[in-house]
C-alpha cells in the first residue's frame, strides 16, 4: 500500500536502550532533601524544647538552696527569700482549669449535641462560624474581658468585700468561655462521626430524638468526646494571658493549718498566680540569665510541658484505643 | 386513648409494655423530657453567643466615651492667639481698639477693608459698604437665628449674692432687661426676640426669689435708687450699657457707676478672679475655665442675654469691586494675600489695606474663631511650628530641632552658624542627617510640651450616652478646670502616635508596625517550611517509623502551650543565637546594639515554630483533597514526581494551603505570651527599622495597658483591641474569600 | 389462594395509598398503592434504585430523618393515616420496627443492645427474661449466653444481624421492616436469617426488601415488583402471591426481571 502521508517517520533512535536506564536526578534529590528537612524540623523543635527546659531546670535544682522535696511539697513560692514550693502556683493552675472545665464542659458538650443532632444545616452554617469567631479572638482580649467585665460582674453579685479585683474565679470562668469552642468543635466531630445507621436503629426501636442522642450517639462518640475534654484541660492548663491579666500577680502562698482552707487556700475569689502567669510576669521584667528567677521559670516550664504532654498523650490514647470501628 | 387523635393504636395489648392510656402517658413523658433537654441545649448555645456579645460590649464600652480633659494651655486659645498675631504683624494692617478710628480709616481708602461691631457701621453707613458674607447680608432675622455666620450674642453676667447685696446692680439689670429692646436698634445691634428676653428675665426673677408666673415681669422704678455699681467687659456691649446708664440716670437713678470697656476676657477676669466688677459684659459666653474661677471665689455666674451683635465686614463706599465675600476669601484677605488680585484675579492689582480691632476686644477673637479653623491638627505645619516656638523655651526648642529639624530650608531655634558648626563638629546632631519632621511629629511636640492635655476622669460609653447630664454636672463639680469631651479612643491620632506615658498622647503606631514586621517575618519563615513539610509527609513519606514519629510529633507540638515556645525562643534565639538575631554577625550593630537578641527576628522565629504545626496540618489536608487522578495524569506524561507536584498538585492545593496559612498567621498576630517571654520591649517610641530592631506588638501593648492601674489605660487597651480585631478580621476575611473562590473553582 | 381471598380471610397490616415520595424536587416513588397482609412475609423486589428502600422506610416514617424527603398520599395503619399531622412518629416506629442492610449494633453490651429499646419503651416485666427470650427467638442465645456483657461489636456479621433482629423483637412490634438484611452476610449466616424470618412469621408481619430472586421466591408469601419509569421514579408494577409472580407473572416486565433479562 502506497501511502502519501506527510507525517515524518517516528524518530526511533531516541528510544535507545541506554536512555531507559535510571538516571540520577540531582534536582529531584535536592528537593527531597529539603522537604525532608522541613519535616524533620518539628522533631528538632521538640528536642529543643526538652533540652532547653531540662538543661535550665537541672541548673535550677542544682542550686544549693533548692531541693526537689521542697519544690513539690513547699507551700510558699518566694525565690527572693529562698522559698521554692511550686504548690501555690500549681494549685492556682488546677483551680482555674477546674473552674474553666466546669464552665466549658457542659456548655461545650451540650452545644456540640445541639449542632450535631438538632441543628438544621442552615442553623449550623450560621452557628459554626460564630463559634469560630469566638475561637479566633486572641487570649489577651479575653484577659481584658475577664478583668473589665467578669470581675465587676462577680463583684456585684458576691460583694466587693468578698471578691478581690484579681481573682481566680473570673479568670477561670473566662478560660472556660475561651475553650467552649474547642470542646464544641472536637466533640461535634466525634458525634458527627457516629454513623447514621446507629441513629436509624435507635429510631426504629421507637427512640425519641433525645433518647437517641443521649443514649446511643453520645456513648458511641464517647471516646472522641473524652479526648476533647482532655485536650481542653490541657489547653486550660497552658492558657497564659487570661490568668496573667486577671488572676493576680503573686503566688498564693499559704501555710497548712494556719490559713483557712476555704476562706483562703481554695477560695476562688482571692488572687492566685498560676504557673503560666508567673512565667509571663517574671520574664516580662528585667531578667538576668542564670539568676535564680531565670532558672526557676524554666523549672516551672518543664513541669507545665510535662503536664500538657501527658494530657495530650492521654487524649491520643483514648482516641486510638477506644474508638469503635464502624464500617 | 382519651385523645381522639391517637386512636390508631394497635388494639392488642403487648405483654409487659404499657398499653392504652398508660402508653400515651409514657410517650408524652418521654417527649417532655426531650423537650426539657432541647431547651437546655439551646440555652447552652446562647451562653456562647451572650459571651461574645458581652465581650464586644465591654470593648466598645471602653473604646468610646466622655473624658474630662484639663489643658495646661487651651489649644483653641493658642490657635486664636497665633492667628491674631499673624494678622497684626502685617505692616499694611491698622489695628485699633477704637472702632471709630477704624471706620474713619476705611472710608477714605477704596482699597481698604475692615470689620467691627455692626453698631459702628450704622454710625457711618453713608460712607461704608456692608459686605454680604457667604451670600448673607446681616439683618435682624438672620442675625438672631444665627444664619449670618458672623453674628454673636451679647451677655451680662452677675451673681445672685452680688445682686442681693448690691441694690444698684440689681436694679440696673432689672432696668436693662426692661428697656434694652427699646434702645438696642438705635445703638446699632439687633434686638432679642421676646422669648429670649423673657428667659433672661426669668433668671433675674429666680435670683431675686420672685415666684412670678412665666411671662410676668416685675419692672423696678429706679427713681432714687443709689449705691455703687461697677461694670467691666466687652467693648461691643459698652455702647449699649452706656446708653442704658444714661437712660436710668435720667429716670432718677442716683448710684455711683463705673463702666470699663476692657474686652470680654478682661471683664470676665475682673468679675471671676478679682471680684472687682459687679457685672461683667461679654460678647461671648463664659467658658468652663472662667466658670470654674468664679466658683473658686464663691460666685456662681448668672447669664443674661441682652442682644445680638453682628460683625460688619465693610469697605469704603468708594470701593467699586466688592459687595460680597466668602469665608475663604476673608481668610486670604486677612492673612497671606498682599494684593486684592491675589485673592481674585478680577479684583484690582492694589495692596490690601486692613483695619482690624485690637487683641483686647472680643471682636478680633470672635472674627478669628469664626473665620479660621481652630483645631490644631487642621493648621498648616508652619503655623504649628510658630505656635511651638512661641510657647517653649529656646533651650527646649533647640533640643527638639537638634533631634529633627522642623523645615528643610529654614531653622527655627538655631542660627545658621550654630547649626553648621554643630553639624560639622565631632558629634553632629541627629537632625543634621534626618529628614525634617512631619506634621504629626510637630503636633505631638505641641501636645507634649505646650497644650499638655491631662485626662482627669473618663466615663464609659453607655453612661456617656444615657447619663450625659449627670456626668456634666459631676465633671463641673469635681473637675471645674477640665473640659468634657466625647472621645473616641480609636482615632487616626491613636493609629499614628507612638507609645507614650501620657494616655491622651499614646498611640499604637509602634505596636502595629511591630506586629506587622513580626508577622511578616513569621510568614516568610513558616510558610515555606510548613508547606515543605506538608508536601514531604503527604507526597513522599513512606509509612515507616520515622515518618510516623514526625506525624505524631507534629500533632503533639500543636498542643504545646504557647508560652513554652516562648521559653524555647528565649533560650535559643535570644540567648544562644544572640550574635545572629541581634544582627551583630551581619554588622547591623547600629540597630541591634541595645536589642540584646530581643529582636523582631527572634520573635518571628519563635512564632514561626509555634505556627509551623498548624500550617503543616492544614497543608496536609489541602494536599490530601487533591484527587489522585491529577497526580497520575502528571506522571503519565513523563513528569518527575516533583514536576507533577509543582505544576499540578500544588496549584490546586494552593487556596487550601493559603487559607490555612492565613488562619495560622492570624493566630501569630494575636499571640502574646511567647513574645513577652522572648522579651518584647515594654516601652518603645520609635518605629521598628528592621529585623534586628527592638519591638513591641499590638497584643503585648494591650497586655501592658491592661495591667496598668489608671482607668485611661483601660480605654487605650480597648481601643488597641479594636485595632487588633479589625486587623484579624481583615485577615480572616481574606481567608474566607480565598476559600469561596476555591470552592467556586472546584464546583 | 388468590391475594383477594387471602386478604379477605386475613387482616391487612398496613396499606399504602397512592403514595409518592420526593427527595427535594426529585420524585423517587410514584403513586404506589400496596396492601400488606398480616402475619405473612411480603417481599419487595425490583432493579436497584427503583425505590424499594424508600417505600419500605415510608412504612415507619424513617424518611422523616432525611431533611429533604417529603411524602404525598397516605399510609393506613389500623384505620389511621400515619402521615397525618397529629401522628407521633415515635409511636409508629415503636410498633413498626426495622432491620437494616448492614448490621448496626449499638456500642453497648450484647445485653444492653437488646434491653435498650425495651427500657425506653417502659417495659415493666423481667428484663433478663425478655433478653433471653428475644435472643432465643433470634436463634442467638446459645452463641452469646456466656458473653452478654461483651460489646455487640465482638460478634460476627451474621450474629450482629441476628442481634439486631433480637433487639427489634424485644420491643414486640407488630410489623418488622427488613431492608436487604442478608446482603452483607455470608451464605451460612444468610441461611440462618432466612430460617429465622420464617419462624418470625408466626407472630409478626414482615416486609422485606431483597435483591435476591431466590430469597424472594423461597422465603416470601407475597411479592411486590417495582420498576423505574423514564424519570427514574419508581412505581409498582405488580403485586401478588409469590407463587403467582414467579410462575405466572401478569406483566411482561415482571417476567423479564425474574428471568434475569434486566435489572
Ligand atoms: N436520602 C436521599 N436523598 C436523595 N435521594 C435519595 C435518598 N435516598 C434515596 N434517594 C434516591 O431515591 C431513589 C430510590 O432510592 P432507594 O429507595 O434507595 O432505591 P432501592 O432501595 O430500590 O435501590 C434513588 O434514585 C436514590 O438515588
Ligand atoms: Mg435499597
Short mmCIF file of N, CA and C in Angstrom, two decimals, chain C residues 92-148:
data_model
loop_
_atom_site.label_atom_id
_atom_site.label_comp_id
_atom_site.label_asym_id
_atom_site.label_seq_id
_atom_site.Cartn_x
_atom_site.Cartn_y
_atom_site.Cartn_z
N UNK C 92 -45.25 5.28 66.01
CA UNK C 92 -45.30 4.42 64.82
C UNK C 92 -44.12 3.45 64.83
N UNK C 93 -42.94 4.00 65.07
CA UNK C 93 -41.74 3.17 64.97
C UNK C 93 -41.67 2.14 66.10
N UNK C 94 -42.29 2.51 67.22
CA UNK C 94 -42.33 1.56 68.31
C UNK C 94 -43.12 0.32 67.90
N UNK C 95 -44.07 0.50 66.98
CA UNK C 95 -44.93 -0.60 66.53
C UNK C 95 -44.44 -1.23 65.25
N UNK C 96 -43.73 -0.45 64.44
CA UNK C 96 -43.22 -0.97 63.19
C UNK C 96 -41.71 -0.88 63.25
N UNK C 97 -41.07 -1.97 63.58
CA UNK C 97 -39.62 -1.98 63.76
C UNK C 97 -38.90 -2.17 62.45
N UNK C 98 -37.57 -2.08 62.52
CA UNK C 98 -36.83 -2.17 61.27
C UNK C 98 -35.47 -2.82 61.49
N UNK C 99 -35.08 -3.64 60.50
CA UNK C 99 -33.75 -4.25 60.50
C UNK C 99 -33.07 -3.78 59.21
N UNK C 100 -31.79 -3.40 59.34
CA UNK C 100 -31.15 -2.69 58.23
C UNK C 100 -30.24 -3.59 57.42
N UNK C 101 -29.80 -3.02 56.31
CA UNK C 101 -28.97 -3.75 55.37
C UNK C 101 -27.67 -4.23 56.02
N UNK C 102 -26.97 -3.22 56.67
CA UNK C 102 -25.75 -3.58 57.37
C UNK C 102 -26.10 -3.72 58.84
N UNK C 103 -25.57 -4.77 59.49
CA UNK C 103 -25.81 -4.88 60.93
C UNK C 103 -25.31 -3.64 61.64
N UNK C 104 -26.12 -3.06 62.52
CA UNK C 104 -25.70 -1.83 63.19
C UNK C 104 -25.95 -1.90 64.69
N UNK C 105 -25.25 -2.81 65.39
CA UNK C 105 -25.44 -2.88 66.85
C UNK C 105 -24.99 -1.57 67.50
N UNK C 106 -25.59 -1.27 68.65
CA UNK C 106 -25.15 -0.09 69.40
C UNK C 106 -23.82 -0.39 70.05
N UNK C 107 -23.08 0.69 70.38
CA UNK C 107 -21.80 0.46 71.06
C UNK C 107 -22.08 0.24 72.54
N UNK C 108 -22.80 -0.87 72.80
CA UNK C 108 -23.14 -1.27 74.16
C UNK C 108 -22.93 -2.77 74.25
N UNK C 109 -23.15 -3.29 75.43
CA UNK C 109 -23.02 -4.74 75.58
C UNK C 109 -24.14 -5.44 74.81
N UNK C 110 -23.96 -6.73 74.59
CA UNK C 110 -24.99 -7.51 73.90
C UNK C 110 -26.32 -7.42 74.65
N UNK C 111 -26.22 -7.56 75.94
CA UNK C 111 -27.43 -7.47 76.78
C UNK C 111 -28.11 -6.12 76.58
N UNK C 112 -27.31 -5.05 76.68
CA UNK C 112 -27.90 -3.72 76.58
C UNK C 112 -28.46 -3.44 75.19
N UNK C 113 -27.84 -4.03 74.18
CA UNK C 113 -28.36 -3.85 72.84
C UNK C 113 -29.81 -4.31 72.75
N UNK C 114 -30.09 -5.41 73.44
CA UNK C 114 -31.45 -5.94 73.40
C UNK C 114 -32.36 -5.17 74.37
N UNK C 115 -31.77 -4.82 75.53
CA UNK C 115 -32.62 -4.24 76.57
C UNK C 115 -32.98 -2.78 76.32
N UNK C 116 -32.13 -2.09 75.52
CA UNK C 116 -32.30 -0.65 75.41
C UNK C 116 -33.69 -0.23 74.93
N UNK C 117 -34.11 -0.85 73.80
CA UNK C 117 -35.41 -0.48 73.24
C UNK C 117 -36.53 -0.78 74.22
N UNK C 118 -36.41 -1.92 74.91
CA UNK C 118 -37.44 -2.27 75.87
C UNK C 118 -37.48 -1.24 77.00
N UNK C 119 -36.29 -0.84 77.42
CA UNK C 119 -36.23 0.07 78.57
C UNK C 119 -36.86 1.43 78.23
N UNK C 120 -36.45 1.98 77.09
CA UNK C 120 -37.02 3.31 76.78
C UNK C 120 -38.51 3.22 76.57
N UNK C 121 -38.99 2.04 76.13
CA UNK C 121 -40.43 1.94 75.89
C UNK C 121 -41.20 1.53 77.14
N UNK C 122 -40.54 1.55 78.28
CA UNK C 122 -41.24 1.37 79.54
C UNK C 122 -41.60 -0.08 79.85
N UNK C 123 -40.74 -1.01 79.46
CA UNK C 123 -41.04 -2.42 79.73
C UNK C 123 -41.04 -2.68 81.22
N UNK C 124 -42.10 -3.34 81.70
CA UNK C 124 -42.26 -3.50 83.14
C UNK C 124 -41.88 -4.89 83.64
N UNK C 125 -41.80 -5.84 82.71
CA UNK C 125 -41.57 -7.22 83.12
C UNK C 125 -40.12 -7.49 83.52
N UNK C 126 -39.78 -8.74 83.57
CA UNK C 126 -38.43 -9.13 83.93
C UNK C 126 -37.51 -8.97 82.72
N UNK C 127 -36.53 -8.07 82.85
CA UNK C 127 -35.70 -7.72 81.70
C UNK C 127 -34.83 -8.89 81.27
N UNK C 128 -34.28 -9.64 82.27
CA UNK C 128 -33.42 -10.77 81.92
C UNK C 128 -34.18 -11.78 81.07
N UNK C 129 -35.41 -12.01 81.48
CA UNK C 129 -36.22 -12.97 80.72
C UNK C 129 -36.48 -12.49 79.31
N UNK C 130 -36.80 -11.20 79.21
CA UNK C 130 -37.10 -10.65 77.90
C UNK C 130 -35.88 -10.77 76.99
N UNK C 131 -34.70 -10.44 77.55
CA UNK C 131 -33.48 -10.52 76.74
C UNK C 131 -33.25 -11.95 76.30
N UNK C 132 -33.40 -12.86 77.23
CA UNK C 132 -33.17 -14.26 76.87
C UNK C 132 -34.17 -14.72 75.82
N UNK C 133 -35.42 -14.41 76.04
CA UNK C 133 -36.45 -14.83 75.10
C UNK C 133 -36.20 -14.25 73.72
N UNK C 134 -35.83 -12.99 73.68
CA UNK C 134 -35.60 -12.35 72.38
C UNK C 134 -34.41 -12.97 71.68
N UNK C 135 -33.34 -13.21 72.45
CA UNK C 135 -32.16 -13.81 71.84
C UNK C 135 -32.44 -15.24 71.38
N UNK C 136 -33.23 -15.94 72.15
CA UNK C 136 -33.61 -17.30 71.75
C UNK C 136 -34.39 -17.25 70.46
N UNK C 137 -35.37 -16.34 70.41
CA UNK C 137 -36.20 -16.21 69.21
C UNK C 137 -35.34 -15.89 68.00
N UNK C 138 -34.29 -15.11 68.25
CA UNK C 138 -33.41 -14.73 67.14
C UNK C 138 -32.34 -15.80 66.91
N UNK C 139 -32.48 -16.92 67.60
CA UNK C 139 -31.55 -18.04 67.43
C UNK C 139 -30.11 -17.66 67.71
N UNK C 140 -29.96 -16.82 68.71
CA UNK C 140 -28.62 -16.35 69.02
C UNK C 140 -28.21 -16.73 70.44
N UNK C 141 -29.17 -17.16 71.23
CA UNK C 141 -28.95 -17.33 72.67
C UNK C 141 -27.76 -18.24 72.97
N UNK C 142 -27.74 -19.38 72.31
CA UNK C 142 -26.70 -20.34 72.63
C UNK C 142 -25.31 -19.79 72.34
N UNK C 143 -25.25 -18.93 71.32
CA UNK C 143 -23.94 -18.43 70.96
C UNK C 143 -23.45 -17.32 71.88
N UNK C 144 -24.35 -16.61 72.53
CA UNK C 144 -23.91 -15.44 73.29
C UNK C 144 -24.22 -15.52 74.78
N UNK C 145 -24.84 -16.60 75.21
CA UNK C 145 -25.32 -16.59 76.60
C UNK C 145 -24.18 -16.42 77.60
N UNK C 146 -22.93 -16.76 77.20
CA UNK C 146 -21.81 -16.63 78.14
C UNK C 146 -21.09 -15.30 78.04
N UNK C 147 -21.49 -14.50 77.11
CA UNK C 147 -20.76 -13.22 76.96
C UNK C 147 -21.71 -12.05 76.73
N UNK C 148 -22.76 -12.05 77.55
CA UNK C 148 -23.77 -10.99 77.39
C UNK C 148 -23.21 -9.60 77.66
#
